[in-house]
Each structure stands twice: as structure tokens, then as C-alpha cells.
Amino acid sequence: MQSSLGSVALSGTWFLPEVHSPSSIKAASECQCPFAHKVTQSSPSPVLSFTERVPQEAQGSHIMLADSEPGGSILENESTAFRALRDVHISTRMMEDFLEIAKSNTEKDLETCGVLGALLETGTFYVTTLVIPKQESTSSSCQATNEEDVFAIQNERSLFPVGWIHTHPSQTCFMSSIDLHTHYSYQVMVPEAFAVVMAPTDSSRSYGIFRLTDPGGMSVLKDCQEQGFHQHREPDDGSPIYKRCSNVYKNSNLRFEIFDLR
């Protein structure tokens, strides 16, 4: 999959919200978010919104994913940098809604992409906003065309750019070489940044949540000057280039907004 969402993270100036050192990390079950809330803005149509009640006993749970192709497994000896990562909570309903919004593109074998924004509260990131920018798509590419609008929405809400989400309408669930370059621009800013791949036609895994290994994969992408689809060298430390995330949790109680700017 080819994407220019890296330019969203790098073009212009992105002012990250101020980080306050947390005294403790809030557990998923302690999140004070009693409702799931979605807002879909599809210009020039009016804003559509609804509030869905969820069971009071609902708690966040760890997203466990099967290992991906070579390059997608979790390391047994993770780096100190990874162990220090803050937890991230995301609503699976947001991911499902994104897939539904992308359905018309998916049926035409066209990719769809979006940018994820999160609030940082008590040392934990909560993904509260998904922005689907204007974009140009093919079966293996998705290029955002109005990055400044993404900046505006995230800056107005003091959100951290914690990652991105895109579809593989007819491919399997993996990170292509260009996906890795796109994701590098997020993870170099926010170490907890992750990439969500939605692959509805993959019978073995319909979605995956990935990040570059650190320092292995990050070093490879930092040094790589190639463009287009290409092979990457193996990291010097013997790790895979990317792997599935183990610090991302699904939380059914999260409020979230979806802005469709297309």
C-alpha cells in the first residue's frame, strides 16, 4: 500500500500538546468514558451524530492479534524504549465505522486512509478523533490532498498525532515498504504511534495494529532514501522491521469523533 500520509505528519509545523509527567497510569477499567460517541462530518452535508450506550460493566481489553508475516511478530527481548511506551486506548467501533465509511471505495478496489488523534490523560493516550482527509486513491495507494485541514482539527483539540488507519481492499493484512515510510514520520514524533491496517478480504486476519521496532526498524527507515515499493535491509540487531503492538487496548467506553472531509 502506498500512502502520502507521512506528509501530513511532516509538512508545515505540527505543535504537539504539552506533556505532563503522570504520577500513575490509568487502567482500562478506570476510564471515565461512559458513552461511545461518533460524529461524522461530510462536507457540505450537515454533521451527523449519535450516542450509543454501552454496558456499565464494559471494560477496556487488550487487543491480541495473531502474528503477521515475517516481520510482524513480537520480540521476546523488547527494548527499554518499548517497555517505556505509554498505553493507548482505541474504540473498535471507530475502526468498524471507518471500514463502513470506506465501503464504497473498498467495493471499487480503492484504498481509504485516515489520521488518528489522541488526548493524553494521566499518562495514557485515548484516541478520540479520526480525520478522513480529501484523498486520491488506487488499489494500492492513498494520497491525502488537504493536510492543512487535518492540522486544524487536531490543533484545535490539542490532540497528539498517534497514528493512521487505512484499508487494503483486496490485499492481505501487512505493512508495505511505503506504509513503513509513512509510519516512520508518525513514530519519530510520537513513540507510541501505531498503524491500523483494515483488510476485509483477508480470511486469516481482518485487521492489524503495527509499529516499527525500536531501535531496529526505526534505524532502517531513518537511513533508507529509496522511494516507491522496495525491499528493506534487515535491522542490525536481528529484530523484524515492524511488529504488532502490545500497548494498544480496545475500550468500548470511549467517546470519539469522525470527520470525513472528502
Tab-separated table of N, CA, C and O in Angstrom, residues 67-165:
chain	number	residue	atom	x	y	z
A	67	ASP	N	0.249	-13.361	14.967
A	67	ASP	CA	1.477	-12.883	14.341
A	67	ASP	C	1.269	-12.720	12.850
A	67	ASP	O	0.593	-13.490	12.198
A	68	SER	N	1.920	-11.692	12.291
A	68	SER	CA	1.814	-11.439	10.865
A	68	SER	C	2.873	-12.239	10.126
A	68	SER	O	3.530	-13.096	10.687
A	69	GLU	N	3.043	-11.892	8.881
A	69	GLU	CA	4.096	-12.459	8.053
A	69	GLU	C	5.438	-12.182	8.712
A	69	GLU	O	5.521	-11.410	9.661
A	70	PRO	N	6.546	-12.763	8.242
A	70	PRO	CA	7.852	-12.436	8.803
A	70	PRO	C	8.020	-10.924	8.874
A	70	PRO	O	7.858	-10.215	7.903
A	71	GLY	N	8.354	-10.451	10.057
A	71	GLY	CA	8.450	-9.010	10.250
A	71	GLY	C	7.310	-8.499	11.095
A	71	GLY	O	7.277	-7.334	11.435
A	72	GLY	N	6.379	-9.356	11.508
A	72	GLY	CA	5.253	-8.884	12.274
A	72	GLY	C	5.117	-9.538	13.635
A	72	GLY	O	4.116	-9.359	14.303
A	73	SER	N	6.117	-10.294	14.095
A	73	SER	CA	5.995	-10.970	15.377
A	73	SER	C	6.584	-10.130	16.500
A	73	SER	O	7.413	-9.268	16.283
A	74	ILE	N	6.137	-10.423	17.717
A	74	ILE	CA	6.634	-9.687	18.876
A	74	ILE	C	7.970	-10.260	19.317
A	74	ILE	O	8.162	-11.473	19.365
A	75	LEU	N	8.889	-9.400	19.646
A	75	LEU	CA	10.190	-9.826	20.129
A	75	LEU	C	10.079	-10.302	21.570
A	75	LEU	O	9.327	-9.756	22.358
A	76	GLU	N	10.841	-11.312	21.922
A	76	GLU	CA	10.841	-11.751	23.307
A	76	GLU	C	11.632	-10.772	24.167
A	76	GLU	O	11.269	-10.501	25.299
A	77	ASN	N	12.716	-10.267	23.646
A	77	ASN	CA	13.532	-9.315	24.386
A	77	ASN	C	13.316	-7.929	23.810
A	77	ASN	O	14.001	-7.504	22.894
A	78	GLU	N	12.307	-7.239	24.344
A	78	GLU	CA	11.961	-5.934	23.827
A	78	GLU	C	12.892	-4.884	24.398
A	78	GLU	O	13.434	-5.013	25.497
A	79	SER	N	13.076	-3.809	23.640
A	79	SER	CA	13.987	-2.764	24.055
A	79	SER	C	13.427	-1.987	25.228
A	79	SER	O	12.236	-1.989	25.504
A	80	THR	N	14.296	-1.281	25.925
A	80	THR	CA	13.874	-0.431	27.028
A	80	THR	C	12.927	0.634	26.531
A	80	THR	O	11.958	0.979	27.210
A	81	ALA	N	13.170	1.142	25.310
A	81	ALA	CA	12.303	2.182	24.755
A	81	ALA	C	10.883	1.660	24.614
A	81	ALA	O	9.919	2.366	24.898
A	82	PHE	N	10.724	0.393	24.193
A	82	PHE	CA	9.381	-0.145	24.014
A	82	PHE	C	8.700	-0.352	25.361
A	82	PHE	O	7.531	-0.064	25.527
A	83	ARG	N	9.421	-0.877	26.345
A	83	ARG	CA	8.819	-1.129	27.648
A	83	ARG	C	8.333	0.167	28.284
A	83	ARG	O	7.433	0.152	29.113
A	84	ALA	N	8.923	1.300	27.898
A	84	ALA	CA	8.547	2.584	28.476
A	84	ALA	C	7.363	3.213	27.762
A	84	ALA	O	6.914	4.283	28.152
A	85	LEU	N	6.837	2.574	26.716
A	85	LEU	CA	5.733	3.150	25.963
A	85	LEU	C	4.487	3.282	26.830
A	85	LEU	O	4.159	2.403	27.621
A	86	ARG	N	3.783	4.393	26.642
A	86	ARG	CA	2.520	4.582	27.333
A	86	ARG	C	1.415	3.784	26.642
A	86	ARG	O	1.470	3.538	25.448
A	87	ASP	N	0.414	3.385	27.412
A	87	ASP	CA	-0.712	2.654	26.854
A	87	ASP	C	-1.539	3.560	25.949
A	87	ASP	O	-1.622	4.771	26.151
A	88	VAL	N	-2.184	2.942	24.963
A	88	VAL	CA	-3.079	3.641	24.034
A	88	VAL	C	-4.409	2.916	24.031
A	88	VAL	O	-4.452	1.682	23.949
A	89	HIS	N	-5.510	3.670	24.112
A	89	HIS	CA	-6.843	3.089	24.036
A	89	HIS	C	-7.522	3.557	22.747
A	89	HIS	O	-7.445	4.732	22.397
A	90	ILE	N	-8.190	2.627	22.075
A	90	ILE	CA	-8.914	2.955	20.849
A	90	ILE	C	-10.234	2.193	20.851
A	90	ILE	O	-10.326	1.090	21.400
A	91	SER	N	-11.243	2.783	20.268
A	91	SER	CA	-12.550	2.138	20.175
A	91	SER	C	-12.600	1.246	18.941
A	91	SER	O	-12.315	1.687	17.827
A	92	THR	N	-12.976	-0.011	19.142
A	92	THR	CA	-13.146	-0.883	17.981
A	92	THR	C	-14.314	-0.398	17.130
A	92	THR	O	-14.343	-0.633	15.918
A	93	ARG	N	-15.270	0.291	17.754
A	93	ARG	CA	-16.385	0.856	16.992
A	93	ARG	C	-15.871	1.895	15.998
A	93	ARG	O	-16.381	2.006	14.873
A	94	MET	N	-14.860	2.667	16.389
A	94	MET	CA	-14.275	3.634	15.465
A	94	MET	C	-13.695	2.920	14.250
A	94	MET	O	-13.885	3.347	13.104
A	95	MET	N	-12.988	1.826	14.492
A	95	MET	CA	-12.399	1.073	13.395
A	95	MET	C	-13.475	0.491	12.490
A	95	MET	O	-13.354	0.522	11.256
A	96	GLU	N	-14.544	-0.031	13.097
A	96	GLU	CA	-15.641	-0.585	12.306
A	96	GLU	C	-16.348	0.496	11.499
A	96	GLU	O	-16.721	0.282	10.335
A	97	ASP	N	-16.545	1.670	12.118
A	97	ASP	CA	-17.186	2.775	11.409
A	97	ASP	C	-16.333	3.238	10.230
A	97	ASP	O	-16.849	3.576	9.162
A	98	PHE	N	-15.021	3.276	10.438
A	98	PHE	CA	-14.125	3.659	9.349
A	98	PHE	C	-14.267	2.690	8.180
A	98	PHE	O	-14.342	3.102	7.015
A	99	LEU	N	-14.323	1.409	8.491
A	99	LEU	CA	-14.457	0.406	7.434
A	99	LEU	C	-15.782	0.569	6.694
A	99	LEU	O	-15.847	0.405	5.469
A	100	GLU	N	-16.831	0.925	7.419
A	100	GLU	CA	-18.128	1.147	6.791
A	100	GLU	C	-18.091	2.385	5.901
A	100	GLU	O	-18.635	2.392	4.795
A	101	ILE	N	-17.450	3.458	6.379
A	101	ILE	CA	-17.315	4.683	5.584
A	101	ILE	C	-16.514	4.398	4.310
A	101	ILE	O	-16.786	4.954	3.252
A	102	ALA	N	-15.529	3.502	4.432
A	102	ALA	CA	-14.662	3.180	3.288
A	102	ALA	C	-15.291	2.154	2.348
A	102	ALA	O	-14.703	1.834	1.306
A	103	LYS	N	-16.466	1.655	2.679
A	103	LYS	CA	-17.050	0.535	1.945
A	103	LYS	C	-17.195	0.803	0.450
A	103	LYS	O	-16.891	-0.059	-0.380
A	104	SER	N	-17.661	2.006	0.087
A	104	SER	CA	-17.848	2.299	-1.339
A	104	SER	C	-16.527	2.256	-2.089
A	104	SER	O	-16.458	1.783	-3.226
A	105	ASN	N	-15.447	2.733	-1.458
A	105	ASN	CA	-14.122	2.633	-2.068
A	105	ASN	C	-13.657	1.180	-2.132
A	105	ASN	O	-13.090	0.738	-3.139
A	106	THR	N	-13.875	0.453	-1.041
A	106	THR	CA	-13.442	-0.934	-0.980
A	106	THR	C	-14.087	-1.761	-2.086
A	106	THR	O	-13.432	-2.591	-2.726
A	107	GLU	N	-15.361	-1.524	-2.340
A	107	GLU	CA	-16.067	-2.262	-3.394
A	107	GLU	C	-15.512	-1.943	-4.775
A	107	GLU	O	-15.671	-2.730	-5.705
A	108	LYS	N	-14.856	-0.780	-4.904
A	108	LYS	CA	-14.226	-0.397	-6.172
A	108	LYS	C	-12.741	-0.737	-6.183
A	108	LYS	O	-12.026	-0.357	-7.104
A	109	ASP	N	-12.281	-1.456	-5.152
A	109	ASP	CA	-10.870	-1.813	-5.001
A	109	ASP	C	-9.996	-0.561	-4.893
A	109	ASP	O	-8.922	-0.484	-5.477
A	110	LEU	N	-10.468	0.410	-4.107
A	110	LEU	CA	-9.722	1.640	-3.851
A	110	LEU	C	-9.427	1.750	-2.358
A	110	LEU	O	-10.291	1.469	-1.525
A	111	GLU	N	-8.217	2.151	-2.020
A	111	GLU	CA	-7.856	2.327	-0.621
A	111	GLU	C	-8.490	3.590	-0.043
A	111	GLU	O	-8.823	4.533	-0.767
A	112	THR	N	-8.637	3.595	1.281
A	112	THR	CA	-9.098	4.760	2.029
A	112	THR	C	-8.176	4.931	3.224
A	112	THR	O	-7.756	3.945	3.839
A	113	CYS	N	-7.852	6.180	3.568
A	113	CYS	CA	-6.939	6.425	4.681
A	113	CYS	C	-7.472	7.515	5.601
A	113	CYS	O	-8.292	8.345	5.201
A	114	GLY	N	-7.016	7.503	6.835
A	114	GLY	CA	-7.415	8.494	7.819
A	114	GLY	C	-6.324	8.687	8.857
A	114	GLY	O	-5.420	7.859	8.993
A	115	VAL	N	-6.414	9.791	9.610
A	115	VAL	CA	-5.420	10.152	10.608
A	115	VAL	C	-6.051	10.096	11.997
A	115	VAL	O	-7.160	10.589	12.205
A	116	LEU	N	-5.347	9.513	12.966
A	116	LEU	CA	-5.846	9.331	14.315
A	116	LEU	C	-5.256	10.369	15.262
A	116	LEU	O	-4.043	10.590	15.280
A	117	GLY	N	-6.112	10.985	16.067
A	117	GLY	CA	-5.668	11.955	17.056
A	117	GLY	C	-6.086	11.503	18.443
A	117	GLY	O	-7.168	10.942	18.626
A	118	ALA	N	-5.224	11.745	19.449
A	118	ALA	CA	-5.497	11.255	20.798
A	118	ALA	C	-5.254	12.313	21.852
A	118	ALA	O	-4.390	13.181	21.703
A	119	LEU	N	-6.015	12.229	22.921
A	119	LEU	CA	-5.785	13.015	24.121
A	119	LEU	C	-4.867	12.227	25.040
A	119	LEU	O	-4.918	10.988	25.068
A	120	LEU	N	-4.023	12.944	25.788
A	120	LEU	CA	-3.150	12.306	26.770
A	120	LEU	C	-3.669	12.645	28.155
A	120	LEU	O	-3.691	13.808	28.552
A	121	GLU	N	-4.142	11.627	28.868
A	121	GLU	CA	-4.713	11.829	30.187
A	121	GLU	C	-4.108	10.847	31.171
A	121	GLU	O	-4.173	9.631	30.969
A	122	THR	N	-3.484	11.380	32.221
A	122	THR	CA	-2.875	10.567	33.274
A	122	THR	C	-1.941	9.508	32.687
A	122	THR	O	-1.974	8.340	33.083
A	123	GLY	N	-1.158	9.912	31.717
A	123	GLY	CA	-0.157	9.018	31.155
A	123	GLY	C	-0.663	8.003	30.163
A	123	GLY	O	0.085	7.111	29.753
A	124	THR	N	-1.917	8.108	29.726
A	124	THR	CA	-2.485	7.179	28.756
A	124	THR	C	-3.071	7.955	27.585
A	124	THR	O	-3.721	8.986	27.784
A	125	PHE	N	-2.820	7.473	26.365
A	125	PHE	CA	-3.401	8.082	25.176
A	125	PHE	C	-4.783	7.487	24.912
A	125	PHE	O	-4.949	6.261	24.924
A	126	TYR	N	-5.772	8.368	24.651
A	126	TYR	CA	-7.114	7.933	24.271
A	126	TYR	C	-7.420	8.493	22.885
A	126	TYR	O	-7.468	9.713	22.695
A	127	VAL	N	-7.588	7.602	21.906
A	127	VAL	CA	-7.870	8.039	20.540
A	127	VAL	C	-9.312	8.536	20.491
A	127	VAL	O	-10.255	7.763	20.671
A	128	THR	N	-9.472	9.822	20.254
A	128	THR	CA	-10.795	10.446	20.275
A	128	THR	C	-11.232	10.989	18.926
A	128	THR	O	-12.395	11.348	18.768
A	129	THR	N	-10.327	11.053	17.966
A	129	THR	CA	-10.656	11.694	16.695
A	129	THR	C	-10.035	10.954	15.520
A	129	THR	O	-8.862	10.592	15.550
A	130	LEU	N	-10.853	10.733	14.505
A	130	LEU	CA	-10.402	10.191	13.227
A	130	LEU	C	-10.759	11.197	12.149
A	130	LEU	O	-11.923	11.579	12.019
A	131	VAL	N	-9.767	11.648	11.402
A	131	VAL	CA	-9.990	12.587	10.304
A	131	VAL	C	-9.701	11.870	8.991
A	131	VAL	O	-8.596	11.355	8.788
A	132	ILE	N	-10.707	11.828	8.129
A	132	ILE	CA	-10.539	11.238	6.798
A	132	ILE	C	-10.383	12.397	5.822
A	132	ILE	O	-11.359	13.085	5.510
A	133	PRO	N	-9.165	12.673	5.371
A	133	PRO	CA	-8.936	13.846	4.523
A	133	PRO	C	-9.378	13.611	3.085
A	133	PRO	O	-9.649	12.476	2.674
A	134	LYS	N	-9.467	14.691	2.334
A	134	LYS	CA	-9.633	14.549	0.895
A	134	LYS	C	-8.441	13.755	0.394
A	134	LYS	O	-7.312	13.948	0.849
A	135	GLN	N	-8.663	12.873	-0.567
A	135	GLN	CA	-7.598	11.961	-0.956
A	135	GLN	C	-7.786	11.438	-2.368
A	135	GLN	O	-8.895	11.468	-2.910
A	136	GLU	N	-6.680	10.994	-2.923
A	136	GLU	CA	-6.675	10.339	-4.223
A	136	GLU	C	-6.233	8.897	-4.006
A	136	GLU	O	-5.202	8.653	-3.379
A	137	SER	N	-7.014	7.949	-4.510
A	137	SER	CA	-6.774	6.549	-4.179
A	137	SER	C	-6.678	5.663	-5.409
A	137	SER	O	-7.283	5.938	-6.448
A	138	THR	N	-5.914	4.581	-5.251
A	138	THR	CA	-5.878	3.490	-6.210
A	138	THR	C	-6.020	2.198	-5.406
A	138	THR	O	-6.219	2.235	-4.186
A	139	SER	N	-5.882	1.058	-6.045
A	139	SER	CA	-5.989	-0.217	-5.338
A	139	SER	C	-4.835	-0.444	-4.369
A	139	SER	O	-4.928	-1.281	-3.465
A	140	SER	N	-3.739	0.297	-4.529
A	140	SER	CA	-2.569	0.107	-3.656
A	140	SER	C	-1.987	1.424	-3.162
A	140	SER	O	-0.845	1.473	-2.726
A	141	SER	N	-2.774	2.489	-3.209
A	141	SER	CA	-2.254	3.781	-2.758
A	141	SER	C	-3.382	4.663	-2.258
A	141	SER	O	-4.546	4.483	-2.619
A	142	CYS	N	-2.998	5.604	-1.406
A	142	CYS	CA	-3.948	6.573	-0.871
A	142	CYS	C	-3.171	7.841	-0.545
A	142	CYS	O	-2.259	7.806	0.282
A	143	GLN	N	-3.493	8.926	-1.212
A	143	GLN	CA	-2.740	10.168	-1.058
A	143	GLN	C	-3.651	11.280	-0.552
A	143	GLN	O	-4.617	11.671	-1.208
A	144	ALA	N	-3.348	11.794	0.644
A	144	ALA	CA	-4.111	12.904	1.204
A	144	ALA	C	-3.813	14.184	0.435
A	144	ALA	O	-2.683	14.427	0.022
A	145	THR	N	-4.845	15.009	0.239
A	145	THR	CA	-4.659	16.230	-0.560
A	145	THR	C	-4.968	17.512	0.203
A	145	THR	O	-4.814	18.586	-0.346
A	146	ASN	N	-5.418	17.413	1.458
A	146	ASN	CA	-5.687	18.641	2.220
A	146	ASN	C	-5.147	18.526	3.635
A	146	ASN	O	-5.872	18.594	4.621
A	147	GLU	N	-3.835	18.347	3.738
A	147	GLU	CA	-3.201	18.122	5.030
A	147	GLU	C	-3.473	19.242	6.028
A	147	GLU	O	-3.588	19.010	7.225
A	148	GLU	N	-3.620	20.498	5.525
A	148	GLU	CA	-3.821	21.621	6.439
A	148	GLU	C	-5.121	21.486	7.223
A	148	GLU	O	-5.222	21.941	8.374
A	149	ASP	N	-6.135	20.856	6.643
A	149	ASP	CA	-7.397	20.660	7.356
A	149	ASP	C	-7.239	19.661	8.497
A	149	ASP	O	-7.881	19.779	9.540
A	150	VAL	N	-6.391	18.664	8.296
A	150	VAL	CA	-6.110	17.702	9.358
A	150	VAL	C	-5.402	18.403	10.514
A	150	VAL	O	-5.746	18.218	11.684
A	151	PHE	N	-4.396	19.246	10.169
A	151	PHE	CA	-3.692	20.014	11.191
A	151	PHE	C	-4.669	20.830	12.011
A	151	PHE	O	-4.601	20.867	13.246
A	152	ALA	N	-5.578	21.511	11.345
A	152	ALA	CA	-6.504	22.425	12.012
A	152	ALA	C	-7.363	21.683	13.031
A	152	ALA	O	-7.516	22.141	14.173
A	153	ILE	N	-7.929	20.550	12.647
A	153	ILE	CA	-8.798	19.798	13.549
A	153	ILE	C	-8.023	19.293	14.757
A	153	ILE	O	-8.474	19.400	15.905
A	154	GLN	N	-6.827	18.749	14.523
A	154	GLN	CA	-6.068	18.209	15.642
A	154	GLN	C	-5.532	19.313	16.546
A	154	GLN	O	-5.527	19.169	17.776
A	155	ASN	N	-5.082	20.417	15.969
A	155	ASN	CA	-4.570	21.507	16.792
A	155	ASN	C	-5.656	22.162	17.619
A	155	ASN	O	-5.435	22.537	18.774
A	156	GLU	N	-6.853	22.308	17.054
A	156	GLU	CA	-7.965	22.904	17.786
A	156	GLU	C	-8.332	22.082	19.015
A	156	GLU	O	-8.804	22.624	20.022
A	157	ARG	N	-8.106	20.782	18.948
A	157	ARG	CA	-8.482	19.893	20.043
A	157	ARG	C	-7.290	19.470	20.897
A	157	ARG	O	-7.429	18.619	21.787
A	158	SER	N	-6.119	20.041	20.632
A	158	SER	CA	-4.894	19.708	21.383
A	158	SER	C	-4.632	18.202	21.368
A	158	SER	O	-4.372	17.581	22.398
A	159	LEU	N	-4.713	17.624	20.177
A	159	LEU	CA	-4.544	16.186	20.029
A	159	LEU	C	-3.136	15.822	19.588
A	159	LEU	O	-2.476	16.572	18.866
A	160	PHE	N	-2.688	14.665	20.006
A	160	PHE	CA	-1.428	14.103	19.537
A	160	PHE	C	-1.691	13.253	18.291
A	160	PHE	O	-2.648	12.475	18.259
A	161	PRO	N	-0.838	13.372	17.273
A	161	PRO	CA	-0.982	12.531	16.076
A	161	PRO	C	-0.432	11.135	16.355
A	161	PRO	O	0.718	10.832	16.049
A	162	VAL	N	-1.262	10.267	16.909
A	162	VAL	CA	-0.778	8.968	17.377
A	162	VAL	C	-0.796	7.883	16.311
A	162	VAL	O	-0.466	6.733	16.610
A	163	GLY	N	-1.174	8.229	15.094
A	163	GLY	CA	-1.109	7.208	14.061
A	163	GLY	C	-2.087	7.416	12.929
A	163	GLY	O	-2.643	8.502	12.762
A	164	TRP	N	-2.304	6.362	12.182
A	164	TRP	CA	-3.126	6.447	10.989
A	164	TRP	C	-3.781	5.091	10.735
A	164	TRP	O	-3.375	4.075	11.300
A	165	ILE	N	-4.791	5.102	9.897
A	165	ILE	CA	-5.543	3.903	9.580
A	165	ILE	C	-5.806	3.885	8.079
A	165	ILE	O	-6.028	4.939	7.478
